[in-house]
Each structure stands twice: as C-alpha cells, then as structure tokens.
Amino acid sequence: LTDENINFYMSLLNDRAQRMIKDGKGPKCYFTNTFFFNKLYRGKKKYEYKGVRKWTKKVKIGVNTTECDKIIVPIHQQVHWCCAVVDVSRRQLVYYDSMLGKDQSVLESLAQWIQDEMKDKADLDINTSDWERRYPEDIPIQQNGYDCGVFAVKFAEYSGLDAILDFSQSDMPLFRKQ
C-alpha cells in the first residue's frame, strides 16, 4: 500500500473513532497520518517535537490528544509498514510489526512525544520512563513481501477497537478488496 492508501484508511478510522467517542463506546483514539512520525523523527534523523506540535490541535483534528486513551501511528520503515500505539490508559508503548521487527527508536520517540504533547496541550507533566515498551510476538505474521501495509492498517484498526488480533495472512485478499 502507498502512504495515500494508508492515510485514507487512517482517516476512515478517525471518522469511526469520532462517532464512537460521541456514543461513549470503546477507547478514545486518534489515528495519525503516515507523515506524522517522519516529521517527528525521521526527517532530520532526530526527535523534534516542533515539527508536529501544530498537527495535533483539537480544532484541526477534531479530538483532544491529551484526552485520548490511544494514539495510533503508522510507521514506514523505508520499504516496510508497521504500526505503533501510544496507549495512555495502560501506560504502554506498543510496536506491531508483521515481520516481528523491533525498532526501539520509534517507541522512545513516541514516549518523548506524548510527554511533550501533554505538557504543551494540557500543561501536564508525565513521565513515560516507567511505561512498558512492548514488541508483541503473538501477533499475525506476514508470510510474503508485500502485505505489510494491510497488516499495519489492521493492527491500527484492531488496536483502536481493543479487539483481539484474530486475522491472518489468509485474510489479506479479502482485506485488500474491502
């Protein structure tokens, strides 16, 4: 999938999340676009909050990130898509990779981002140093070289619903048609 496909899917997930928040159902979630993490970290090969500071204003995205249970971030690893979750309610940072990779710089950058975000938007000092960093291995695994984008958006979708990751490689053709 291209970044445009993934951004469109994240937009659909945000629309659903907004409806669920209004209805008082499920976790309060915000799904970033694919450019968010690159602007936060990868563009200059170092963490830079000011690169995304204005991207998360409530008036712009329709939700207050400091009130979210989860912020879900698609991650592009040059030729591979993954998904990271900042789970504020559980005090966890989770990295989902359908090929079981582990990129600590992603979770550490997001840990710093949520601290900066809380301070900037809500004047709250939080410390994420004791938050659990998870790289789950009991997740659906990609068995080819081209379905990583579909896996990434499904990790995002299921995480936003607090759903069990009960899909597999065999579901990918159906997911692609949807």
CSV table of N, CA, C and O in Angstrom, one decimal, residues 50-146:
chain,number,residue,atom,x,y,z
A,50,LYS,N,8.7,20.2,17.7
A,50,LYS,CA,8.1,21.4,17.0
A,50,LYS,C,7.7,21.0,15.6
A,50,LYS,O,6.8,21.7,15.0
A,51,GLY,N,8.2,19.9,15.0
A,51,GLY,CA,7.8,19.5,13.7
A,51,GLY,C,6.3,19.1,13.6
A,51,GLY,O,5.7,19.2,12.5
A,52,VAL,N,5.8,18.6,14.7
A,52,VAL,CA,4.4,18.1,14.7
A,52,VAL,C,3.5,18.9,15.7
A,52,VAL,O,2.3,18.5,15.9
A,53,ARG,N,4.0,19.8,16.4
A,53,ARG,CA,3.3,20.5,17.5
A,53,ARG,C,2.0,21.0,17.1
A,53,ARG,O,1.0,20.8,17.7
A,54,LYS,N,1.9,21.6,15.9
A,54,LYS,CA,0.6,22.2,15.4
A,54,LYS,C,-0.3,21.2,14.7
A,54,LYS,O,-1.4,21.5,14.4
A,55,TRP,N,0.3,20.0,14.5
A,55,TRP,CA,-0.5,19.0,13.8
A,55,TRP,C,-1.6,18.4,14.7
A,55,TRP,O,-2.5,17.7,14.1
A,56,THR,N,-1.5,18.5,16.0
A,56,THR,CA,-2.5,17.8,16.8
A,56,THR,C,-3.4,18.8,17.6
A,56,THR,O,-3.9,18.5,18.7
A,57,LYS,N,-3.6,20.0,17.0
A,57,LYS,CA,-4.6,20.9,17.7
A,57,LYS,C,-6.0,20.3,17.5
A,57,LYS,O,-6.4,19.9,16.4
A,58,LYS,N,-6.8,20.4,18.5
A,58,LYS,CA,-8.1,19.9,18.5
A,58,LYS,C,-8.9,20.5,17.4
A,58,LYS,O,-9.7,19.8,16.7
A,59,VAL,N,-8.8,21.8,17.1
A,59,VAL,CA,-9.6,22.4,16.0
A,59,VAL,C,-9.2,21.8,14.7
A,59,VAL,O,-10.0,21.7,13.8
A,60,LYS,N,-8.0,21.3,14.6
A,60,LYS,CA,-7.5,20.7,13.3
A,60,LYS,C,-8.0,19.2,13.1
A,60,LYS,O,-8.3,18.8,12.1
A,61,ILE,N,-7.9,18.5,14.2
A,61,ILE,CA,-8.1,17.0,14.1
A,61,ILE,C,-9.4,16.6,14.7
A,61,ILE,O,-9.8,15.4,14.6
A,62,GLY,N,-10.1,17.4,15.4
A,62,GLY,CA,-11.4,17.1,16.0
A,62,GLY,C,-11.4,16.3,17.3
A,62,GLY,O,-12.5,16.0,17.8
A,63,VAL,N,-10.2,16.1,17.9
A,63,VAL,CA,-10.2,15.4,19.1
A,63,VAL,C,-9.0,16.0,19.9
A,63,VAL,O,-8.0,16.5,19.3
A,64,ASN,N,-9.1,15.9,21.2
A,64,ASN,CA,-8.0,16.4,22.1
A,64,ASN,C,-7.1,15.3,22.4
A,64,ASN,O,-7.5,14.3,23.1
A,65,THR,N,-5.9,15.3,21.9
A,65,THR,CA,-5.0,14.1,22.1
A,65,THR,C,-4.7,13.9,23.5
A,65,THR,O,-4.5,12.7,23.9
A,66,THR,N,-4.8,14.9,24.4
A,66,THR,CA,-4.5,14.7,25.8
A,66,THR,C,-5.6,14.0,26.5
A,66,THR,O,-5.4,13.6,27.7
A,67,GLU,N,-6.7,13.8,25.9
A,67,GLU,CA,-7.8,13.1,26.4
A,67,GLU,C,-8.0,11.7,25.8
A,67,GLU,O,-8.9,11.0,26.1
A,68,CYS,N,-7.1,11.4,24.9
A,68,CYS,CA,-7.2,10.1,24.2
A,68,CYS,C,-6.7,9.0,25.1
A,68,CYS,O,-5.7,9.1,25.8
A,69,ASP,N,-7.3,7.8,24.9
A,69,ASP,CA,-6.8,6.6,25.5
A,69,ASP,C,-5.6,6.1,24.7
A,69,ASP,O,-4.6,5.5,25.2
A,70,LYS,N,-5.7,6.2,23.4
A,70,LYS,CA,-4.7,5.7,22.5
A,70,LYS,C,-4.5,6.7,21.3
A,70,LYS,O,-5.4,7.2,20.8
A,71,ILE,N,-3.2,6.8,20.9
A,71,ILE,CA,-2.8,7.4,19.7
A,71,ILE,C,-2.1,6.4,18.9
A,71,ILE,O,-1.1,5.8,19.3
A,72,ILE,N,-2.6,6.2,17.7
A,72,ILE,CA,-2.1,5.1,16.8
A,72,ILE,C,-1.4,5.7,15.6
A,72,ILE,O,-1.9,6.6,14.9
A,73,VAL,N,-0.2,5.2,15.4
A,73,VAL,CA,0.7,5.8,14.4
A,73,VAL,C,1.2,4.8,13.4
A,73,VAL,O,2.0,3.9,13.8
A,74,PRO,N,0.9,5.0,12.1
A,74,PRO,CA,1.5,4.2,11.1
A,74,PRO,C,3.0,4.5,11.0
A,74,PRO,O,3.3,5.7,11.0
A,75,ILE,N,3.9,3.5,10.8
A,75,ILE,CA,5.3,3.7,10.7
A,75,ILE,C,5.8,3.2,9.4
A,75,ILE,O,5.6,2.0,9.2
A,76,HIS,N,6.5,4.0,8.7
A,76,HIS,CA,7.1,3.5,7.4
A,76,HIS,C,8.6,3.3,7.6
A,76,HIS,O,9.3,4.2,7.9
A,77,GLN,N,9.0,2.0,7.5
A,77,GLN,CA,10.4,1.6,7.7
A,77,GLN,C,11.1,1.5,6.3
A,77,GLN,O,11.4,0.3,5.9
A,78,GLN,N,11.2,2.5,5.5
A,78,GLN,CA,11.8,2.5,4.2
A,78,GLN,C,11.0,1.7,3.2
A,78,GLN,O,10.4,2.2,2.3
A,79,VAL,N,10.9,0.4,3.4
A,79,VAL,CA,10.2,-0.5,2.4
A,79,VAL,C,9.2,-1.4,3.2
A,79,VAL,O,8.8,-2.4,2.7
A,80,HIS,N,8.9,-1.0,4.4
A,80,HIS,CA,8.0,-1.9,5.2
A,80,HIS,C,7.2,-1.0,6.2
A,80,HIS,O,7.7,-0.1,6.8
A,81,TRP,N,5.9,-1.4,6.3
A,81,TRP,CA,5.0,-0.7,7.1
A,81,TRP,C,4.8,-1.4,8.5
A,81,TRP,O,4.7,-2.6,8.5
A,82,CYS,N,4.7,-0.7,9.5
A,82,CYS,CA,4.5,-1.2,10.9
A,82,CYS,C,3.4,-0.2,11.5
A,82,CYS,O,3.0,0.7,10.9
A,83,CYS,N,3.1,-0.5,12.8
A,83,CYS,CA,2.1,0.3,13.5
A,83,CYS,C,2.6,0.4,14.9
A,83,CYS,O,3.0,-0.5,15.6
A,84,ALA,N,2.6,1.7,15.5
A,84,ALA,CA,2.9,1.9,16.9
A,84,ALA,C,1.7,2.5,17.6
A,84,ALA,O,0.9,3.2,17.0
A,85,VAL,N,1.5,2.1,18.8
A,85,VAL,CA,0.4,2.6,19.6
A,85,VAL,C,0.9,3.2,20.9
A,85,VAL,O,1.7,2.5,21.7
A,86,VAL,N,0.5,4.4,21.2
A,86,VAL,CA,0.7,5.1,22.4
A,86,VAL,C,-0.5,4.8,23.2
A,86,VAL,O,-1.6,5.5,23.0
A,87,ASP,N,-0.5,3.9,24.2
A,87,ASP,CA,-1.6,3.5,25.0
A,87,ASP,C,-1.5,4.2,26.3
A,87,ASP,O,-0.9,3.7,27.3
A,88,VAL,N,-2.1,5.4,26.3
A,88,VAL,CA,-2.0,6.3,27.5
A,88,VAL,C,-2.7,5.6,28.7
A,88,VAL,O,-2.2,5.6,29.8
A,89,SER,N,-3.9,5.0,28.5
A,89,SER,CA,-4.7,4.4,29.5
A,89,SER,C,-4.0,3.2,30.2
A,89,SER,O,-4.1,3.0,31.4
A,90,ARG,N,-3.2,2.5,29.5
A,90,ARG,CA,-2.5,1.4,30.0
A,90,ARG,C,-1.0,1.7,30.3
A,90,ARG,O,-0.3,0.8,30.8
A,91,ARG,N,-0.6,2.9,30.0
A,91,ARG,CA,0.8,3.3,30.2
A,91,ARG,C,1.8,2.4,29.5
A,91,ARG,O,2.7,1.8,30.0
A,92,GLN,N,1.5,2.2,28.2
A,92,GLN,CA,2.3,1.3,27.3
A,92,GLN,C,2.6,1.9,26.0
A,92,GLN,O,1.8,2.7,25.5
A,93,LEU,N,3.7,1.5,25.4
A,93,LEU,CA,4.0,1.9,24.0
A,93,LEU,C,4.2,0.5,23.3
A,93,LEU,O,5.0,-0.3,23.8
A,94,VAL,N,3.5,0.3,22.2
A,94,VAL,CA,3.4,-1.0,21.6
A,94,VAL,C,3.8,-0.8,20.1
A,94,VAL,O,3.4,0.1,19.4
A,95,TYR,N,4.7,-1.7,19.7
A,95,TYR,CA,5.2,-1.7,18.3
A,95,TYR,C,4.8,-3.0,17.6
A,95,TYR,O,5.2,-4.1,18.0
A,96,TYR,N,3.9,-2.9,16.6
A,96,TYR,CA,3.4,-4.0,15.9
A,96,TYR,C,4.1,-4.1,14.5
A,96,TYR,O,4.0,-3.2,13.7
A,97,ASP,N,4.8,-5.2,14.3
A,97,ASP,CA,5.5,-5.4,13.1
A,97,ASP,C,5.1,-6.8,12.6
A,97,ASP,O,5.4,-7.8,13.3
A,98,SER,N,4.5,-7.0,11.5
A,98,SER,CA,4.1,-8.3,10.9
A,98,SER,C,5.3,-9.2,10.6
A,98,SER,O,5.1,-10.3,10.3
A,99,MET,N,6.5,-8.6,10.7
A,99,MET,CA,7.7,-9.5,10.4
A,99,MET,C,8.5,-9.5,11.7
A,99,MET,O,9.7,-9.9,11.7
A,100,LEU,N,7.9,-9.1,12.8
A,100,LEU,CA,8.5,-9.2,14.2
A,100,LEU,C,9.7,-8.4,14.4
A,100,LEU,O,10.6,-8.7,15.2
A,101,GLY,N,9.8,-7.3,13.7
A,101,GLY,CA,11.0,-6.4,13.9
A,101,GLY,C,10.7,-5.6,15.2
A,101,GLY,O,9.6,-5.5,15.7
A,102,LYS,N,11.8,-5.0,15.7
A,102,LYS,CA,11.7,-4.2,16.9
A,102,LYS,C,12.5,-2.9,16.6
A,102,LYS,O,13.8,-3.0,16.5
A,103,ASP,N,11.9,-1.8,16.7
A,103,ASP,CA,12.6,-0.5,16.5
A,103,ASP,C,12.4,0.3,17.7
A,103,ASP,O,11.4,1.0,17.9
A,104,GLN,N,13.4,0.3,18.6
A,104,GLN,CA,13.3,1.0,19.9
A,104,GLN,C,13.2,2.5,19.7
A,104,GLN,O,12.6,3.2,20.5
A,105,SER,N,13.8,3.0,18.6
A,105,SER,CA,13.8,4.5,18.4
A,105,SER,C,12.4,5.0,18.1
A,105,SER,O,12.1,6.1,18.5
A,106,VAL,N,11.6,4.1,17.6
A,106,VAL,CA,10.2,4.5,17.3
A,106,VAL,C,9.5,4.7,18.7
A,106,VAL,O,8.9,5.8,18.9
A,107,LEU,N,9.5,3.7,19.6
A,107,LEU,CA,8.8,3.8,20.8
A,107,LEU,C,9.4,4.9,21.7
A,107,LEU,O,8.7,5.6,22.4
A,108,GLU,N,10.7,5.1,21.7
A,108,GLU,CA,11.4,6.1,22.5
A,108,GLU,C,11.0,7.5,22.0
A,108,GLU,O,10.7,8.4,22.8
A,109,SER,N,10.9,7.7,20.7
A,109,SER,CA,10.5,9.0,20.2
A,109,SER,C,9.0,9.3,20.5
A,109,SER,O,8.7,10.4,20.9
A,110,LEU,N,8.2,8.2,20.5
A,110,LEU,CA,6.8,8.4,20.8
A,110,LEU,C,6.6,8.7,22.3
A,110,LEU,O,5.7,9.4,22.7
A,111,ALA,N,7.4,8.0,23.1
A,111,ALA,CA,7.4,8.3,24.6
A,111,ALA,C,7.7,9.7,24.9
A,111,ALA,O,7.0,10.4,25.7
A,112,GLN,N,8.7,10.3,24.2
A,112,GLN,CA,9.1,11.7,24.4
A,112,GLN,C,8.0,12.6,23.8
A,112,GLN,O,7.6,13.6,24.4
A,113,TRP,N,7.4,12.2,22.7
A,113,TRP,CA,6.3,13.0,22.1
A,113,TRP,C,5.1,13.1,23.0
A,113,TRP,O,4.6,14.2,23.2
A,114,ILE,N,4.7,12.0,23.6
A,114,ILE,CA,3.5,12.1,24.5
A,114,ILE,C,3.8,12.9,25.7
A,114,ILE,O,2.9,13.7,26.2
A,115,GLN,N,5.0,12.9,26.2
A,115,GLN,CA,5.4,13.8,27.3
A,115,GLN,C,5.3,15.2,26.9
A,115,GLN,O,4.7,16.1,27.6
A,116,ASP,N,5.9,15.5,25.7
A,116,ASP,CA,5.8,16.9,25.2
A,116,ASP,C,4.4,17.4,24.9
A,116,ASP,O,4.1,18.5,25.1
A,117,GLU,N,3.7,16.5,24.3
A,117,GLU,CA,2.3,16.8,23.9
A,117,GLU,C,1.4,17.1,25.2
A,117,GLU,O,0.7,18.1,25.2
A,118,MET,N,1.6,16.3,26.2
A,118,MET,CA,0.8,16.6,27.4
A,118,MET,C,1.2,17.9,28.1
A,118,MET,O,0.3,18.6,28.5
A,119,LYS,N,2.5,18.2,28.0
A,119,LYS,CA,3.0,19.4,28.6
A,119,LYS,C,2.5,20.6,27.8
A,119,LYS,O,2.0,21.6,28.3
A,120,ASP,N,2.6,20.5,26.5
A,120,ASP,CA,2.2,21.6,25.6
A,120,ASP,C,0.7,21.9,25.6
A,120,ASP,O,0.3,23.0,25.6
A,121,LYS,N,-0.1,20.8,25.4
A,121,LYS,CA,-1.5,21.0,25.2
A,121,LYS,C,-2.3,21.0,26.5
A,121,LYS,O,-3.4,21.6,26.5
A,122,ALA,N,-1.8,20.4,27.6
A,122,ALA,CA,-2.6,20.3,28.8
A,122,ALA,C,-1.8,20.8,30.1
A,122,ALA,O,-2.3,20.7,31.2
A,123,ASP,N,-0.6,21.2,29.9
A,123,ASP,CA,0.3,21.6,31.0
A,123,ASP,C,0.4,20.5,32.0
A,123,ASP,O,0.4,20.8,33.2
A,124,LEU,N,0.5,19.3,31.6
A,124,LEU,CA,0.6,18.1,32.4
A,124,LEU,C,2.0,17.6,32.3
A,124,LEU,O,2.5,17.4,31.2
A,125,ASP,N,2.7,17.3,33.4
A,125,ASP,CA,4.0,16.7,33.4
A,125,ASP,C,3.8,15.2,33.6
A,125,ASP,O,3.3,14.8,34.7
A,126,ILE,N,4.1,14.4,32.6
A,126,ILE,CA,4.0,12.9,32.7
A,126,ILE,C,5.4,12.4,32.5
A,126,ILE,O,6.2,13.0,31.8
A,127,ASN,N,5.7,11.2,33.0
A,127,ASN,CA,7.0,10.6,32.9
A,127,ASN,C,6.7,9.2,32.3
A,127,ASN,O,6.1,8.4,32.9
A,128,THR,N,7.2,9.0,31.1
A,128,THR,CA,7.0,7.7,30.4
A,128,THR,C,8.1,6.7,30.6
A,128,THR,O,8.1,5.7,30.0
A,129,SER,N,9.1,7.1,31.4
A,129,SER,CA,10.2,6.2,31.6
A,129,SER,C,9.8,4.8,32.2
A,129,SER,O,10.5,3.9,31.9
A,130,ASP,N,8.8,4.8,32.9
A,130,ASP,CA,8.3,3.5,33.5
A,130,ASP,C,7.2,2.9,32.7
A,130,ASP,O,6.7,1.8,33.1
A,131,TRP,N,6.8,3.5,31.6
A,131,TRP,CA,5.8,2.8,30.8
A,131,TRP,C,6.4,1.6,30.1
A,131,TRP,O,7.6,1.6,29.7
A,132,GLU,N,5.6,0.6,30.0
A,132,GLU,CA,6.0,-0.7,29.3
A,132,GLU,C,6.2,-0.4,27.8
A,132,GLU,O,5.4,0.2,27.2
A,133,ARG,N,7.3,-0.9,27.3
A,133,ARG,CA,7.6,-1.0,25.9
A,133,ARG,C,7.3,-2.4,25.4
A,133,ARG,O,8.0,-3.3,25.9
A,134,ARG,N,6.4,-2.6,24.5
A,134,ARG,CA,6.0,-3.9,24.1
A,134,ARG,C,6.3,-4.1,22.6
A,134,ARG,O,6.0,-3.2,21.8
A,135,TYR,N,6.8,-5.3,22.3
A,135,TYR,CA,7.0,-5.7,20.9
A,135,TYR,C,6.4,-7.1,20.8
A,135,TYR,O,7.1,-8.1,20.8
A,136,PRO,N,5.1,-7.2,20.7
A,136,PRO,CA,4.4,-8.4,20.7
A,136,PRO,C,4.8,-9.4,19.6
A,136,PRO,O,5.1,-9.0,18.5
A,137,GLU,N,5.0,-10.6,20.0
A,137,GLU,CA,5.3,-11.7,19.0
A,137,GLU,C,4.2,-12.6,18.8
A,137,GLU,O,4.2,-13.4,17.8
A,138,ASP,N,3.1,-12.6,19.6
A,138,ASP,CA,2.0,-13.4,19.4
A,138,ASP,C,0.9,-12.7,18.6
A,138,ASP,O,-0.2,-12.6,19.0
A,139,ILE,N,1.4,-12.2,17.4
A,139,ILE,CA,0.5,-11.4,16.5
A,139,ILE,C,0.5,-12.1,15.2
A,139,ILE,O,1.3,-12.9,14.8
A,140,PRO,N,-0.5,-11.7,14.3
A,140,PRO,CA,-0.5,-12.2,12.9
A,140,PRO,C,0.8,-11.9,12.2
A,140,PRO,O,1.3,-10.7,12.3
A,141,ILE,N,1.3,-12.8,11.5
A,141,ILE,CA,2.6,-12.7,10.9
A,141,ILE,C,2.4,-12.7,9.3
A,141,ILE,O,1.7,-13.5,8.8
A,142,GLN,N,3.1,-11.8,8.7
A,142,GLN,CA,3.1,-11.7,7.3
A,142,GLN,C,4.0,-12.8,6.7
A,142,GLN,O,5.1,-13.1,7.1
A,143,GLN,N,3.5,-13.4,5.6
A,143,GLN,CA,4.2,-14.6,5.0
A,143,GLN,C,4.6,-14.3,3.6
A,143,GLN,O,4.9,-15.2,2.8
A,144,ASN,N,4.6,-13.0,3.2
A,144,ASN,CA,5.0,-12.6,1.9
A,144,ASN,C,5.8,-11.3,2.0
A,144,ASN,O,5.9,-10.8,3.1
A,145,GLY,N,6.2,-10.7,0.9
A,145,GLY,CA,6.9,-9.5,0.9
A,145,GLY,C,6.1,-8.3,0.6
A,145,GLY,O,6.7,-7.2,0.3
A,146,TYR,N,4.8,-8.3,0.5
A,146,TYR,CA,4.0,-7.2,0.0
A,146,TYR,C,2.8,-6.9,0.8
A,146,TYR,O,2.1,-5.9,0.5
